[in-house]
Coordinates of N, CA, C and O and ligand atoms in Angstrom, one line a residue:
M24 N 227.8 41.2 -101.8 CA 227.1 42.3 -102.4 C 225.7 41.9 -102.8 O 224.7 42.7 -102.8
T25 N 225.5 40.6 -103.2 CA 224.2 40.1 -103.6 C 223.3 40.2 -102.4 O 222.1 40.6 -102.6
H26 N 223.8 40.0 -101.2 CA 223.0 40.1 -100.0 C 222.5 41.5 -99.8 O 221.3 41.7 -99.4
A27 N 223.4 42.4 -100.0 CA 223.0 43.9 -99.8 C 222.0 44.2 -100.9 O 221.0 44.9 -100.6
H28 N 222.1 43.7 -102.1 CA 221.2 44.0 -103.2 C 219.8 43.4 -102.8 O 218.8 44.1 -102.9
I29 N 219.8 42.2 -102.3 CA 218.5 41.6 -102.0 C 217.9 42.3 -100.8 O 216.7 42.6 -100.8
T30 N 218.7 42.7 -99.8 CA 218.2 43.4 -98.6 C 217.5 44.7 -99.0 O 216.4 45.0 -98.6
T31 N 218.2 45.4 -100.0 CA 217.6 46.7 -100.3 C 216.3 46.6 -101.0 O 215.3 47.3 -100.8
W32 N 216.1 45.6 -102.0 CA 214.8 45.5 -102.6 C 213.7 44.9 -101.8 O 212.6 45.2 -101.9
V33 N 214.1 44.0 -100.8 CA 213.1 43.5 -99.9 C 212.6 44.6 -99.0 O 211.4 44.8 -98.8
I34 N 213.5 45.5 -98.5 CA 213.1 46.6 -97.6 C 212.2 47.6 -98.5 O 211.2 48.1 -98.0
A35 N 212.6 47.8 -99.7 CA 211.9 48.7 -100.6 C 210.4 48.2 -100.8 O 209.5 48.9 -100.7
F36 N 210.3 46.8 -101.0 CA 208.9 46.3 -101.1 C 208.1 46.5 -99.9 O 206.9 46.8 -100.0
I37 N 208.7 46.3 -98.7 CA 208.0 46.5 -97.5 C 207.5 47.9 -97.4 O 206.4 48.2 -97.1
L38 N 208.5 48.9 -97.7 CA 208.1 50.3 -97.6 C 207.0 50.6 -98.6 O 206.1 51.5 -98.4
F39 N 207.1 50.0 -99.8 CA 206.1 50.2 -100.8 C 204.7 49.8 -100.3 O 203.8 50.6 -100.4
F40 N 204.6 48.7 -99.6 CA 203.3 48.3 -99.1 C 202.8 49.1 -97.9 O 201.6 49.4 -97.8
V41 N 203.8 49.6 -97.1 CA 203.5 50.5 -96.0 C 202.9 51.8 -96.6 O 201.9 52.3 -96.2
A42 N 203.7 52.3 -97.6 CA 203.3 53.6 -98.2 C 201.9 53.5 -98.8 O 201.0 54.4 -98.7
L43 N 201.6 52.3 -99.5 CA 200.3 52.1 -100.1 C 199.2 52.1 -99.1 O 198.1 52.7 -99.3
S44 N 199.4 51.4 -97.9 CA 198.3 51.3 -96.9 C 198.2 52.7 -96.3 O 197.0 53.1 -96.0
L45 N 199.3 53.5 -96.1 CA 199.1 54.8 -95.5 C 198.4 55.7 -96.5 O 197.5 56.5 -96.1
Q46 N 198.7 55.5 -97.7 CA 198.0 56.3 -98.8 C 196.5 56.0 -98.8 O 195.7 56.9 -98.8
N47 N 196.2 54.7 -98.7 CA 194.7 54.3 -98.7 C 194.0 54.8 -97.4 O 192.9 55.1 -97.4
A48 N 194.8 54.9 -96.3 CA 194.2 55.4 -95.0 C 194.2 56.9 -95.0 O 193.7 57.5 -94.0
G49 N 194.8 57.5 -96.0 CA 194.8 59.0 -96.1 C 195.7 59.6 -95.0 O 195.5 60.8 -94.7
S50 N 196.7 58.9 -94.6 CA 197.6 59.4 -93.6 C 198.7 60.3 -94.2 O 199.2 60.0 -95.2
P51 N 199.0 61.4 -93.5 CA 200.0 62.3 -94.0 C 201.4 61.7 -94.0 O 202.4 62.2 -94.6
K52 N 201.6 60.6 -93.2 CA 202.9 60.0 -93.0 C 203.4 59.4 -94.3 O 204.6 59.0 -94.5
V53 N 202.5 59.2 -95.3 CA 202.8 58.6 -96.5 C 204.0 59.3 -97.2 O 204.9 58.7 -97.8
K54 N 204.0 60.6 -97.1 CA 205.1 61.4 -97.7 C 206.5 61.0 -97.3 O 207.4 60.9 -98.1
M55 N 206.6 60.8 -96.0 CA 207.9 60.5 -95.4 C 208.3 59.1 -95.9 O 209.4 58.9 -96.3
V56 N 207.3 58.1 -95.8 CA 207.6 56.8 -96.2 C 208.0 56.7 -97.6 O 209.0 56.0 -98.0
H57 N 207.3 57.5 -98.5 CA 207.6 57.5 -99.9 C 209.0 58.1 -100.2 O 209.7 57.6 -101.0
M58 N 209.4 59.1 -99.3 CA 210.7 59.6 -99.5 C 211.8 58.6 -99.2 O 212.8 58.4 -99.9
V59 N 211.6 57.9 -98.1 CA 212.6 56.8 -97.7 C 212.6 55.7 -98.7 O 213.6 55.2 -99.1
L60 N 211.4 55.4 -99.3 CA 211.3 54.4 -100.3 C 212.2 54.8 -101.5 O 212.9 54.0 -102.1
R61 N 212.1 56.1 -101.9 CA 212.9 56.6 -103.0 C 214.4 56.5 -102.7 O 215.2 56.2 -103.6
L62 N 214.8 56.7 -101.5 CA 216.2 56.5 -101.1 C 216.6 55.0 -101.3 O 217.7 54.7 -101.8
F63 N 215.6 54.1 -101.0 CA 215.9 52.7 -101.2 C 216.0 52.3 -102.7 O 216.8 51.5 -103.1
Y64 N 215.3 53.1 -103.6 CA 215.4 52.8 -105.0 C 216.9 53.1 -105.4 O 217.5 52.3 -106.1
L65 N 217.4 54.2 -104.8 CA 218.8 54.5 -105.2 C 219.8 53.5 -104.7 O 220.7 53.1 -105.4
L66 N 219.5 52.9 -103.5 CA 220.3 51.9 -102.9 C 220.2 50.6 -103.8 O 221.2 49.9 -104.0
I67 N 219.0 50.3 -104.3 CA 218.9 49.1 -105.2 C 219.7 49.3 -106.4 O 220.5 48.4 -106.8
I68 N 219.6 50.5 -107.0 CA 220.4 50.8 -108.2 C 221.9 50.8 -107.9 O 222.7 50.2 -108.7
A69 N 222.3 51.3 -106.8 CA 223.7 51.4 -106.5 C 224.3 50.0 -106.3 O 225.3 49.6 -106.8
T70 N 223.6 49.1 -105.5 CA 224.1 47.8 -105.2 C 224.1 47.0 -106.5 O 225.0 46.2 -106.8
G71 N 223.0 47.2 -107.4 CA 223.0 46.5 -108.7 C 224.1 46.9 -109.6 O 224.8 46.1 -110.2
A72 N 224.4 48.2 -109.5 CA 225.6 48.8 -110.3 C 226.9 48.2 -109.8 O 227.7 47.8 -110.7
V73 N 227.0 48.0 -108.5 CA 228.3 47.4 -108.0 C 228.4 46.0 -108.5 O 229.5 45.5 -108.9
L74 N 227.3 45.3 -108.5 CA 227.3 43.9 -109.0 C 227.8 43.8 -110.5 O 228.6 43.0 -110.8
L75 N 227.3 44.8 -111.2 CA 227.7 44.9 -112.7 C 229.1 45.2 -112.8 O 229.9 44.6 -113.6
Y76 N 229.6 46.1 -111.9 CA 231.0 46.6 -111.9 C 231.9 45.4 -111.6 O 233.1 45.4 -112.1
M77 N 231.5 44.5 -110.8 CA 232.3 43.3 -110.4 C 232.6 42.4 -111.5 O 233.5 41.5 -111.5
L78 N 231.8 42.5 -112.6 CA 232.0 41.6 -113.7 C 233.1 42.1 -114.7 O 233.2 43.3 -114.9
A79 N 233.8 41.1 -115.2 CA 234.9 41.5 -116.2 C 234.3 42.0 -117.5 O 234.7 42.9 -118.1
S80 N 233.2 41.3 -117.9 CA 232.5 41.8 -119.1 C 231.0 41.6 -118.7 O 230.6 40.8 -117.9
I81 N 230.2 42.4 -119.4 CA 228.7 42.4 -119.1 C 227.9 41.7 -120.2 O 227.7 42.3 -121.2
P82 N 227.5 40.4 -119.9 CA 226.7 39.7 -121.0 C 225.4 40.4 -121.1 O 224.9 41.0 -120.2
P83 N 224.8 40.2 -122.3 CA 223.5 40.9 -122.6 C 222.4 40.6 -121.6 O 221.6 41.5 -121.3
L84 N 222.4 39.4 -121.1 CA 221.3 39.1 -120.1 C 221.4 40.0 -118.8 O 220.4 40.2 -118.2
Y85 N 222.6 40.4 -118.5 CA 222.7 41.3 -117.3 C 222.1 42.7 -117.6 O 221.6 43.3 -116.7
I86 N 222.2 43.1 -118.9 CA 221.6 44.4 -119.3 C 220.1 44.2 -119.2 O 219.4 45.1 -118.6
V87 N 219.6 43.1 -119.6 CA 218.2 42.9 -119.6 C 217.7 42.9 -118.1 O 216.8 43.5 -117.7
K88 N 218.5 42.2 -117.2 CA 218.2 42.1 -115.8 C 218.2 43.5 -115.2 O 217.3 43.9 -114.4
A89 N 219.2 44.4 -115.6 CA 219.2 45.7 -115.0 C 218.1 46.6 -115.5 O 217.4 47.3 -114.7
V90 N 217.7 46.5 -116.8 CA 216.6 47.3 -117.3 C 215.3 46.8 -116.7 O 214.5 47.7 -116.2
M91 N 215.1 45.5 -116.5 CA 213.9 45.0 -115.9 C 213.9 45.5 -114.4 O 212.8 45.8 -113.9
G92 N 215.0 45.5 -113.8 CA 215.1 46.0 -112.4 C 214.6 47.4 -112.3 O 213.9 47.8 -111.4
L93 N 215.1 48.2 -113.2 CA 214.7 49.7 -113.3 C 213.2 49.8 -113.5 O 212.5 50.6 -113.0
W94 N 212.7 48.8 -114.4 CA 211.3 48.8 -114.7 C 210.4 48.5 -113.5 O 209.4 49.1 -113.2
V95 N 210.9 47.6 -112.6 CA 210.2 47.2 -111.4 C 210.0 48.5 -110.5 O 209.0 48.8 -110.0
I96 N 211.1 49.3 -110.4 CA 211.1 50.5 -109.6 C 210.1 51.5 -110.3 O 209.3 52.1 -109.6
G97 N 210.2 51.6 -111.6 CA 209.2 52.5 -112.3 C 207.8 52.1 -112.0 O 206.9 52.9 -111.8
A98 N 207.5 50.7 -112.1 CA 206.1 50.3 -111.9 C 205.7 50.5 -110.4 O 204.5 50.9 -110.2
M99 N 206.6 50.4 -109.4 CA 206.2 50.7 -108.0 C 205.8 52.2 -107.9 O 204.8 52.5 -107.3
E100 N 206.6 53.0 -108.5 CA 206.3 54.5 -108.5 C 205.0 54.7 -109.2 O 204.2 55.5 -108.7
M101 N 204.7 54.0 -110.3 CA 203.5 54.2 -111.0 C 202.3 53.9 -110.2 O 201.3 54.6 -110.2
V102 N 202.4 52.7 -109.5 CA 201.3 52.3 -108.6 C 201.0 53.4 -107.6 O 199.9 53.8 -107.4
L103 N 202.1 53.9 -106.9 CA 201.9 54.8 -105.8 C 201.4 56.2 -106.3 O 200.5 56.7 -105.7
I104 N 201.9 56.6 -107.4 CA 201.5 58.0 -107.9 C 200.1 57.9 -108.4 O 199.3 58.8 -108.1
R105 N 199.7 56.8 -109.1 CA 198.4 56.7 -109.6 C 197.4 56.5 -108.5 O 196.3 57.1 -108.5
A106 N 197.8 55.8 -107.4 CA 196.9 55.6 -106.3 C 196.7 57.0 -105.6 O 195.6 57.3 -105.2
K107 N 197.8 57.8 -105.5 CA 197.7 59.1 -104.9 C 196.7 60.0 -105.7 O 195.9 60.7 -105.1
K108 N 196.8 59.9 -107.0 CA 195.9 60.7 -107.8 C 194.5 60.2 -108.0 O 193.6 60.7 -108.6
G109 N 194.3 59.0 -107.4 CA 192.9 58.4 -107.4 C 192.7 57.8 -108.8 O 191.5 57.5 -109.2
K110 N 193.8 57.5 -109.6 CA 193.6 56.9 -110.9 C 193.6 55.4 -110.8 O 194.0 54.8 -109.8
N111 N 193.2 54.7 -111.9 CA 193.2 53.3 -112.0 C 194.6 52.7 -111.9 O 195.5 53.1 -112.7
T112 N 194.8 51.8 -111.0 CA 196.2 51.2 -110.9 C 196.4 49.8 -111.4 O 197.4 49.3 -111.3
Q113 N 195.3 49.3 -112.1 CA 195.4 47.9 -112.5 C 196.5 47.6 -113.5 O 197.3 46.7 -113.3
M114 N 196.7 48.5 -114.5 CA 197.8 48.3 -115.5 C 199.2 48.3 -114.8 O 200.1 47.6 -115.1
A115 N 199.3 49.3 -113.8 CA 200.6 49.4 -113.1 C 200.9 48.2 -112.3 O 202.0 47.7 -112.2
W116 N 199.8 47.6 -111.6 CA 200.0 46.4 -110.8 C 200.4 45.2 -111.7 O 201.2 44.4 -111.3
I117 N 199.7 45.1 -112.9 CA 200.0 44.0 -113.8 C 201.5 44.1 -114.2 O 202.2 43.1 -114.2
Q118 N 201.9 45.3 -114.6 CA 203.3 45.5 -115.0 C 204.3 45.1 -113.9 O 205.2 44.4 -114.1
L119 N 203.9 45.6 -112.7 CA 204.8 45.3 -111.5 C 204.9 43.8 -111.3 O 206.0 43.3 -111.1
A120 N 203.8 43.1 -111.4 CA 203.8 41.7 -111.1 C 204.7 40.9 -112.2 O 205.5 40.1 -111.8
I121 N 204.4 41.3 -113.4 CA 205.1 40.6 -114.5 C 206.7 40.9 -114.5 O 207.5 40.0 -114.5
V122 N 207.0 42.2 -114.4 CA 208.5 42.5 -114.4 C 209.2 42.0 -113.1 O 210.3 41.6 -113.2
F123 N 208.4 41.9 -112.0 CA 209.0 41.4 -110.8 C 209.4 39.9 -110.9 O 210.5 39.5 -110.6
I124 N 208.4 39.2 -111.5 CA 208.7 37.7 -111.7 C 209.9 37.6 -112.7 O 210.8 36.7 -112.4
I125 N 209.9 38.4 -113.8 CA 211.0 38.2 -114.7 C 212.4 38.6 -114.0 O 213.4 37.9 -114.2
V126 N 212.4 39.6 -113.2 CA 213.6 40.1 -112.5 C 214.1 39.0 -111.5 O 215.3 38.7 -111.4
L127 N 213.1 38.4 -110.8 CA 213.5 37.4 -109.8 C 214.1 36.2 -110.6 O 215.1 35.7 -110.2
Y128 N 213.4 35.8 -111.7 CA 213.9 34.6 -112.4 C 215.3 34.9 -113.0 O 216.2 34.1 -112.8
L129 N 215.5 36.1 -113.6 CA 216.8 36.4 -114.2 C 217.9 36.5 -113.1 O 219.0 36.0 -113.3
G130 N 217.5 37.2 -112.0 CA 218.5 37.4 -111.0 C 219.0 36.1 -110.4 O 220.2 35.9 -110.1
L131 N 218.0 35.2 -110.2 CA 218.4 33.9 -109.6 C 219.0 32.9 -110.6 O 219.6 31.9 -110.2
K132 N 218.8 33.2 -111.9 CA 219.4 32.3 -112.9 C 220.8 32.8 -113.2 O 221.7 31.9 -113.4
L133 N 221.1 34.1 -113.2 CA 222.4 34.6 -113.6 C 223.4 34.1 -112.5 O 223.1 33.8 -111.4
P134 N 224.7 34.0 -113.0 CA 225.7 33.3 -112.2 C 226.1 33.8 -110.8 O 226.5 33.0 -110.0
L135 N 226.0 35.1 -110.5 CA 226.4 35.6 -109.2 C 225.4 35.2 -108.1 O 224.2 35.0 -108.4
G136 N 225.8 35.1 -106.9 CA 224.9 34.8 -105.8 C 224.2 33.5 -105.8 O 224.8 32.5 -106.2
F137 N 222.9 33.5 -105.5 CA 222.1 32.2 -105.5 C 221.7 31.9 -106.9 O 221.4 32.8 -107.7
H138 N 221.7 30.6 -107.2 CA 221.1 30.2 -108.5 C 220.1 29.1 -108.3 O 220.4 27.9 -108.3
I139 N 218.8 29.5 -108.2 CA 217.8 28.5 -108.0 C 217.4 27.9 -109.4 O 217.0 26.8 -109.5
F140 N 217.5 28.8 -110.4 CA 217.0 28.3 -111.7 C 218.1 28.0 -112.7 O 217.8 28.0 -113.9
S141 N 219.3 27.7 -112.3 CA 220.3 27.2 -113.2 C 221.2 26.2 -112.6 O 221.2 26.1 -111.4
Ligands
LIG12 C1 213.3 46.2 -107.4 C2 214.2 45.9 -108.4 C3 215.1 44.7 -108.4 C4 214.9 43.4 -107.9 C5 213.6 42.8 -107.3 C6 216.1 42.7 -108.1 C7 216.3 41.3 -107.8 C8 217.5 40.6 -107.9 C9 217.7 39.2 -107.5 C10 216.6 38.3 -107.0 C11 219.0 38.9 -107.8 C12 219.7 37.6 -107.6 C13 220.6 37.7 -106.4 C14 221.4 36.4 -106.2 O1 221.5 35.6 -107.1 O2 221.8 36.2 -105.1 C15 219.6 40.1 -108.4 C16 220.9 40.2 -108.8 C17 221.4 41.2 -109.6 N1 220.8 42.4 -109.8 FE1 219.0 43.0 -109.3 N2 217.1 43.5 -108.7 C18 216.5 44.7 -108.9 C19 217.1 45.9 -109.4 C20 218.3 45.9 -110.1 C21 218.9 47.0 -110.8 C22 218.2 48.4 -110.9 C23 220.1 46.6 -111.3 C24 221.1 47.3 -112.1 C25 221.5 48.6 -111.9 C26 220.3 45.2 -110.8 C27 221.4 44.5 -111.1 C28 221.6 43.2 -110.7 C29 222.8 42.4 -110.9 C30 224.0 42.8 -111.8 C31 222.7 41.2 -110.3 C32 223.6 40.0 -110.3 C33 223.1 38.9 -111.2 C34 223.6 37.5 -110.9 O3 223.0 36.8 -110.0 O4 224.6 37.1 -111.5 N3 219.2 44.8 -110.1 N4 218.7 41.1 -108.4

């Protein structure tokens, strides 16, 4: 299941950058890619929830990991929506970068799946 989780967020990030470049190019296809990206948000959350469900008890750090994971998704949406509206995306990008690093660190430190940092 960790592989499914990783696959979903890697694909989501690829779709995110594709949507962003379509957005910048002013292509109408951005709508479709954004919709598929939103479907992948749901898959990230679903696979993350299954990982949580597999645990006998949920230590606090897992809650932090899940909240930060949701925040990454929120920051991705913020970048795309603000770019669409022509607003400044700098704060959204900074948030995305910081929470993404925290989520990677926590995910890889926590006991399931790969542990590069523990
Ligand atoms: C884009 C957002 C997300 C990213 C980049 C991300 C990234 C990761 C990474 C790198 C791992 C480690 C996998 C491994 O050790 O093999 C992981 C594990 C996990 N993720 Fe996420 N995740 C995200 C969203 C979520 C969400 C929304 C939830 C909760 C609903 C969640 C719950 C979990 C859980 C429970 C684990 C297992 C932790 C462990 O290794 O023991 N993740 N995630």
